[in-house]
Amino acid sequence: MYSLLVINGPNLNLLGTRQPEVYGKTTLAQVESLCLAVAKNTGDKATCMQSNHEGTLVEAIHDARGKYDGIVLNAGAYTHTSIALMDAISSTEIPTVELHLSNIHAREEFRHKSYLASVAVGQICGFGPNGYKLAIEALLHYLAEAAK
Ligand code: CA2
């Protein structure tokens, strides 16, 4: 059984309540329920958290060491700005999948740059809430392969 931490960053608490044309109608609570169900279905465990604060996200990644086998991270806009989050991921060495609801490469130029991509095991974007399912499945597969 693997323990996964699903982290959502700034403004993702607003999911389903604003800009449905960009981010859809699914709420964060529904996304988190999906994550718990996907992990439970494979006999694994997911824990979800959200914060609008960069330092809280950095500390959540630090605290994940020894507690979680992998992280699914939608860092929101910090993806495009945060060397601190990049350093947190690389220093904890916990396999991390970078996740975005929207296809960041098909949006504004400033969203094309991700500081997290170089330290993540991979990036999933553009599939809406189903991306969380894909990210958990990819991470579980990665962990199982790494354990062989
Ligand atoms: O597509 C994604 O998941 C993003 O990480 C979402 C971030 C954005 O800055 C990234 O470039 C891509 C923004 C999250 C804002 O979430 C909202 C949800 C509902 C209403 C307003 C904002």
PDB file of C-alpha atoms and ligand atoms in Angstrom:
ATOM      1  CA  MET A   1       0.000   0.000   0.000  1.00  0.00           C
ATOM      2  CA  TYR A   2       1.303   3.403  -0.984  1.00  0.00           C
ATOM      3  CA  SER A   3       0.455   6.647   0.791  1.00  0.00           C
ATOM      4  CA  LEU A   4       0.060   9.640  -1.470  1.00  0.00           C
ATOM      5  CA  LEU A   5      -0.271  13.323  -0.693  1.00  0.00           C
ATOM      6  CA  VAL A   6      -2.372  15.406  -3.090  1.00  0.00           C
ATOM      7  CA  ILE A   7      -1.512  19.095  -2.776  1.00  0.00           C
ATOM      8  CA  ASN A   8      -3.520  21.914  -4.330  1.00  0.00           C
ATOM      9  CA  GLY A   9      -2.140  25.423  -4.340  1.00  0.00           C
ATOM     10  CA  PRO A  10      -3.447  28.972  -4.569  1.00  0.00           C
ATOM     11  CA  ASN A  11      -6.994  29.730  -5.695  1.00  0.00           C
ATOM     12  CA  LEU A  12      -7.861  26.097  -6.294  1.00  0.00           C
ATOM     13  CA  ASN A  13     -10.246  26.353  -3.323  1.00  0.00           C
ATOM     14  CA  LEU A  14     -12.388  28.378  -5.776  1.00  0.00           C
ATOM     15  CA  LEU A  15     -12.796  25.461  -8.181  1.00  0.00           C
ATOM     16  CA  GLY A  16     -16.339  25.055  -9.424  1.00  0.00           C
ATOM     17  CA  THR A  17     -17.371  28.476  -8.181  1.00  0.00           C
ATOM     18  CA  ARG A  18     -15.672  30.855 -10.667  1.00  0.00           C
ATOM     19  CA  GLN A  19     -14.394  30.734 -14.287  1.00  0.00           C
ATOM     20  CA  PRO A  20     -16.131  27.398 -15.128  1.00  0.00           C
ATOM     21  CA  GLU A  21     -15.193  27.993 -18.802  1.00  0.00           C
ATOM     22  CA  VAL A  22     -11.511  27.584 -17.858  1.00  0.00           C
ATOM     23  CA  TYR A  23     -11.521  25.284 -14.833  1.00  0.00           C
ATOM     24  CA  GLY A  24     -14.876  23.473 -15.111  1.00  0.00           C
ATOM     25  CA  LYS A  25     -17.715  23.030 -12.650  1.00  0.00           C
ATOM     26  CA  THR A  26     -16.156  20.416 -10.391  1.00  0.00           C
ATOM     27  CA  THR A  27     -15.461  21.694  -6.887  1.00  0.00           C
ATOM     28  CA  LEU A  28     -12.275  21.092  -4.898  1.00  0.00           C
ATOM     29  CA  ALA A  29     -14.257  18.875  -2.510  1.00  0.00           C
ATOM     30  CA  GLN A  30     -15.314  16.721  -5.467  1.00  0.00           C
ATOM     31  CA  VAL A  31     -11.729  16.575  -6.784  1.00  0.00           C
ATOM     32  CA  GLU A  32     -10.530  15.472  -3.344  1.00  0.00           C
ATOM     33  CA  SER A  33     -13.271  12.805  -3.101  1.00  0.00           C
ATOM     34  CA  LEU A  34     -12.193  11.521  -6.517  1.00  0.00           C
ATOM     35  CA  CYS A  35      -8.574  11.278  -5.336  1.00  0.00           C
ATOM     36  CA  LEU A  36      -9.526   9.367  -2.182  1.00  0.00           C
ATOM     37  CA  ALA A  37     -11.709   6.972  -4.206  1.00  0.00           C
ATOM     38  CA  VAL A  38      -9.057   6.346  -6.885  1.00  0.00           C
ATOM     39  CA  ALA A  39      -6.432   5.483  -4.263  1.00  0.00           C
ATOM     40  CA  LYS A  40      -8.839   3.374  -2.216  1.00  0.00           C
ATOM     41  CA  ASN A  41      -9.795   1.429  -5.333  1.00  0.00           C
ATOM     42  CA  THR A  42      -6.205   0.244  -5.759  1.00  0.00           C
ATOM     43  CA  GLY A  43      -5.746  -0.490  -2.059  1.00  0.00           C
ATOM     44  CA  ASP A  44      -3.687   2.655  -1.543  1.00  0.00           C
ATOM     45  CA  LYS A  45      -4.288   5.810   0.488  1.00  0.00           C
ATOM     46  CA  ALA A  46      -4.510   9.454  -0.515  1.00  0.00           C
ATOM     47  CA  THR A  47      -4.502  12.478   1.758  1.00  0.00           C
ATOM     48  CA  CYS A  48      -5.488  15.869   0.359  1.00  0.00           C
ATOM     49  CA  MET A  49      -4.608  19.412   1.372  1.00  0.00           C
ATOM     50  CA  GLN A  50      -4.917  22.894  -0.125  1.00  0.00           C
ATOM     51  CA  SER A  51      -3.246  26.163   0.726  1.00  0.00           C
ATOM     52  CA  ASN A  52      -3.030  29.621  -0.791  1.00  0.00           C
ATOM     53  CA  HIS A  53       0.336  30.238   0.900  1.00  0.00           C
ATOM     54  CA  GLU A  54       3.693  29.368  -0.650  1.00  0.00           C
ATOM     55  CA  GLY A  55       5.415  28.735   2.708  1.00  0.00           C
ATOM     56  CA  THR A  56       2.636  26.389   3.842  1.00  0.00           C
ATOM     57  CA  LEU A  57       3.056  24.421   0.605  1.00  0.00           C
ATOM     58  CA  VAL A  58       6.841  24.264   1.116  1.00  0.00           C
ATOM     59  CA  GLU A  59       6.313  22.991   4.678  1.00  0.00           C
ATOM     60  CA  ALA A  60       3.748  20.419   3.537  1.00  0.00           C
ATOM     61  CA  ILE A  61       6.345  19.027   1.113  1.00  0.00           C
ATOM     62  CA  HIS A  62       9.020  18.988   3.867  1.00  0.00           C
ATOM     63  CA  ASP A  63       6.605  17.274   6.296  1.00  0.00           C
ATOM     64  CA  ALA A  64       5.733  14.647   3.691  1.00  0.00           C
ATOM     65  CA  ARG A  65       9.171  13.087   4.125  1.00  0.00           C
ATOM     66  CA  GLY A  66       8.830   9.698   5.825  1.00  0.00           C
ATOM     67  CA  LYS A  67       5.029   9.901   5.722  1.00  0.00           C
ATOM     68  CA  TYR A  68       4.176   9.732   2.028  1.00  0.00           C
ATOM     69  CA  ASP A  69       5.593   7.732  -0.846  1.00  0.00           C
ATOM     70  CA  GLY A  70       4.582  10.203  -3.529  1.00  0.00           C
ATOM     71  CA  ILE A  71       3.033  13.599  -4.148  1.00  0.00           C
ATOM     72  CA  VAL A  72       0.557  14.869  -6.735  1.00  0.00           C
ATOM     73  CA  LEU A  73       1.039  18.618  -6.896  1.00  0.00           C
ATOM     74  CA  ASN A  74      -1.117  21.240  -8.553  1.00  0.00           C
ATOM     75  CA  ALA A  75       0.839  24.275  -7.433  1.00  0.00           C
ATOM     76  CA  GLY A  76      -1.419  26.672  -9.341  1.00  0.00           C
ATOM     77  CA  ALA A  77       0.322  29.919 -10.301  1.00  0.00           C
ATOM     78  CA  TYR A  78       3.321  29.078  -8.060  1.00  0.00           C
ATOM     79  CA  THR A  79       4.211  26.556 -10.768  1.00  0.00           C
ATOM     80  CA  HIS A  80       5.412  29.454 -12.896  1.00  0.00           C
ATOM     81  CA  THR A  81       7.219  31.427 -10.190  1.00  0.00           C
ATOM     82  CA  SER A  82       8.373  29.315  -7.270  1.00  0.00           C
ATOM     83  CA  ILE A  83      11.998  28.259  -6.981  1.00  0.00           C
ATOM     84  CA  ALA A  84      11.146  27.557  -3.308  1.00  0.00           C
ATOM     85  CA  LEU A  85       8.684  24.817  -4.290  1.00  0.00           C
ATOM     86  CA  MET A  86      11.139  23.442  -6.834  1.00  0.00           C
ATOM     87  CA  ASP A  87      13.838  23.263  -4.126  1.00  0.00           C
ATOM     88  CA  ALA A  88      11.408  21.658  -1.648  1.00  0.00           C
ATOM     89  CA  ILE A  89      10.581  18.874  -4.101  1.00  0.00           C
ATOM     90  CA  SER A  90      14.182  18.206  -5.040  1.00  0.00           C
ATOM     91  CA  SER A  91      15.389  18.283  -1.410  1.00  0.00           C
ATOM     92  CA  THR A  92      12.764  15.868  -0.088  1.00  0.00           C
ATOM     93  CA  GLU A  93      13.327  13.514  -3.029  1.00  0.00           C
ATOM     94  CA  ILE A  94       9.702  12.332  -2.878  1.00  0.00           C
ATOM     95  CA  PRO A  95       8.512  11.345  -6.358  1.00  0.00           C
ATOM     96  CA  THR A  96       6.174  14.137  -7.424  1.00  0.00           C
ATOM     97  CA  VAL A  97       3.774  14.374 -10.344  1.00  0.00           C
ATOM     98  CA  GLU A  98       3.032  17.909 -11.526  1.00  0.00           C
ATOM     99  CA  LEU A  99      -0.632  18.288 -12.371  1.00  0.00           C
ATOM    100  CA  HIS A 100      -2.743  20.988 -14.002  1.00  0.00           C
ATOM    101  CA  LEU A 101      -6.404  21.031 -14.892  1.00  0.00           C
ATOM    102  CA  SER A 102      -5.813  23.181 -17.959  1.00  0.00           C
ATOM    103  CA  ASN A 103      -3.263  22.698 -20.718  1.00  0.00           C
ATOM    104  CA  ILE A 104      -0.740  25.275 -19.542  1.00  0.00           C
ATOM    105  CA  HIS A 105       1.155  24.994 -22.854  1.00  0.00           C
ATOM    106  CA  ALA A 106      -1.899  26.122 -24.825  1.00  0.00           C
ATOM    107  CA  ARG A 107      -2.452  29.189 -22.634  1.00  0.00           C
ATOM    108  CA  GLU A 108      -0.579  32.459 -22.068  1.00  0.00           C
ATOM    109  CA  GLU A 109       3.200  32.383 -22.597  1.00  0.00           C
ATOM    110  CA  PHE A 110       3.913  32.947 -18.877  1.00  0.00           C
ATOM    111  CA  ARG A 111       2.158  29.645 -18.070  1.00  0.00           C
ATOM    112  CA  HIS A 112       4.447  27.679 -20.394  1.00  0.00           C
ATOM    113  CA  LYS A 113       7.338  27.929 -17.933  1.00  0.00           C
ATOM    114  CA  SER A 114       7.195  25.474 -15.025  1.00  0.00           C
ATOM    115  CA  TYR A 115       9.845  25.556 -12.302  1.00  0.00           C
ATOM    116  CA  LEU A 116       8.499  22.195 -11.119  1.00  0.00           C
ATOM    117  CA  ALA A 117       8.796  20.230 -14.352  1.00  0.00           C
ATOM    118  CA  SER A 118      12.541  19.656 -14.003  1.00  0.00           C
ATOM    119  CA  VAL A 119      12.189  18.082 -10.539  1.00  0.00           C
ATOM    120  CA  ALA A 120       8.898  16.225 -11.088  1.00  0.00           C
ATOM    121  CA  VAL A 121       8.799  12.654 -12.353  1.00  0.00           C
ATOM    122  CA  GLY A 122       6.324  13.882 -14.945  1.00  0.00           C
ATOM    123  CA  GLN A 123       3.654  16.409 -15.811  1.00  0.00           C
ATOM    124  CA  ILE A 124      -0.036  15.880 -16.612  1.00  0.00           C
ATOM    125  CA  CYS A 125      -2.090  18.799 -17.874  1.00  0.00           C
ATOM    126  CA  GLY A 126      -5.195  19.559 -19.883  1.00  0.00           C
ATOM    127  CA  PHE A 127      -7.490  16.763 -18.766  1.00  0.00           C
ATOM    128  CA  GLY A 128      -9.511  18.640 -16.163  1.00  0.00           C
ATOM    129  CA  PRO A 129     -10.396  16.830 -12.912  1.00  0.00           C
ATOM    130  CA  ASN A 130      -9.727  13.462 -14.569  1.00  0.00           C
ATOM    131  CA  GLY A 131      -6.076  14.522 -14.575  1.00  0.00           C
ATOM    132  CA  TYR A 132      -5.956  13.854 -10.829  1.00  0.00           C
ATOM    133  CA  LYS A 133      -6.991  10.239 -11.497  1.00  0.00           C
ATOM    134  CA  LEU A 134      -4.372   9.963 -14.249  1.00  0.00           C
ATOM    135  CA  ALA A 135      -1.720  11.500 -11.987  1.00  0.00           C
ATOM    136  CA  ILE A 136      -2.456   9.094  -9.108  1.00  0.00           C
ATOM    137  CA  GLU A 137      -2.410   6.098 -11.450  1.00  0.00           C
ATOM    138  CA  ALA A 138       0.852   7.265 -13.057  1.00  0.00           C
ATOM    139  CA  LEU A 139       2.441   7.858  -9.661  1.00  0.00           C
ATOM    140  CA  LEU A 140       1.381   4.431  -8.322  1.00  0.00           C
ATOM    141  CA  HIS A 141       2.780   2.794 -11.455  1.00  0.00           C
ATOM    142  CA  TYR A 142       6.027   4.770 -11.095  1.00  0.00           C
ATOM    143  CA  LEU A 143       6.377   3.740  -7.424  1.00  0.00           C
ATOM    144  CA  ALA A 144       5.686   0.075  -8.180  1.00  0.00           C
ATOM    145  CA  GLU A 145       8.270   0.062 -10.984  1.00  0.00           C
ATOM    146  CA  ALA A 146      10.841   1.824  -8.799  1.00  0.00           C
ATOM    147  CA  ALA A 147      10.360  -0.800  -6.068  1.00  0.00           C
ATOM    148  CA  LYS A 148      11.183  -3.706  -8.423  1.00  0.00           C
TER     149      LYS A 148
HETATM  150  O1  CA2 B   1      -4.652  24.473 -14.784  1.00  0.00           O
HETATM  151  C1  CA2 B   1      -4.280  24.445 -13.611  1.00  0.00           C
HETATM  152  O2  CA2 B   1      -4.578  23.529 -12.835  1.00  0.00           O
HETATM  153  C2  CA2 B   1      -3.479  25.628 -13.044  1.00  0.00           C
HETATM  154  O3  CA2 B   1      -2.520  25.110 -12.127  1.00  0.00           O
HETATM  155  C3  CA2 B   1      -4.474  26.523 -12.347  1.00  0.00           C
HETATM  156  C4  CA2 B   1      -3.860  27.821 -11.829  1.00  0.00           C
HETATM  157  C5  CA2 B   1      -3.073  28.520 -12.935  1.00  0.00           C
HETATM  158  O4  CA2 B   1      -2.423  29.666 -12.404  1.00  0.00           O
HETATM  159  C6  CA2 B   1      -2.054  27.615 -13.569  1.00  0.00           C
HETATM  160  O5  CA2 B   1      -1.421  28.314 -14.611  1.00  0.00           O
HETATM  161  C7  CA2 B   1      -2.715  26.370 -14.134  1.00  0.00           C
HETATM  162  C8  CA2 B   1      -4.951  28.768 -11.333  1.00  0.00           C
HETATM  163  C9  CA2 B   1      -5.856  28.174 -10.337  1.00  0.00           C
HETATM  164  C10 CA2 B   1      -7.023  29.097 -10.170  1.00  0.00           C
HETATM  165  O6  CA2 B   1      -8.119  28.333  -9.872  1.00  0.00           O
HETATM  166  C11 CA2 B   1      -9.341  28.932  -9.987  1.00  0.00           C
HETATM  167  C12 CA2 B   1     -10.424  28.106  -9.936  1.00  0.00           C
HETATM  168  C13 CA2 B   1     -11.665  28.638 -10.085  1.00  0.00           C
HETATM  169  C14 CA2 B   1     -11.834  29.987 -10.257  1.00  0.00           C
HETATM  170  C15 CA2 B   1     -10.751  30.822 -10.301  1.00  0.00           C
HETATM  171  C16 CA2 B   1      -9.481  30.295 -10.155  1.00  0.00           C
END
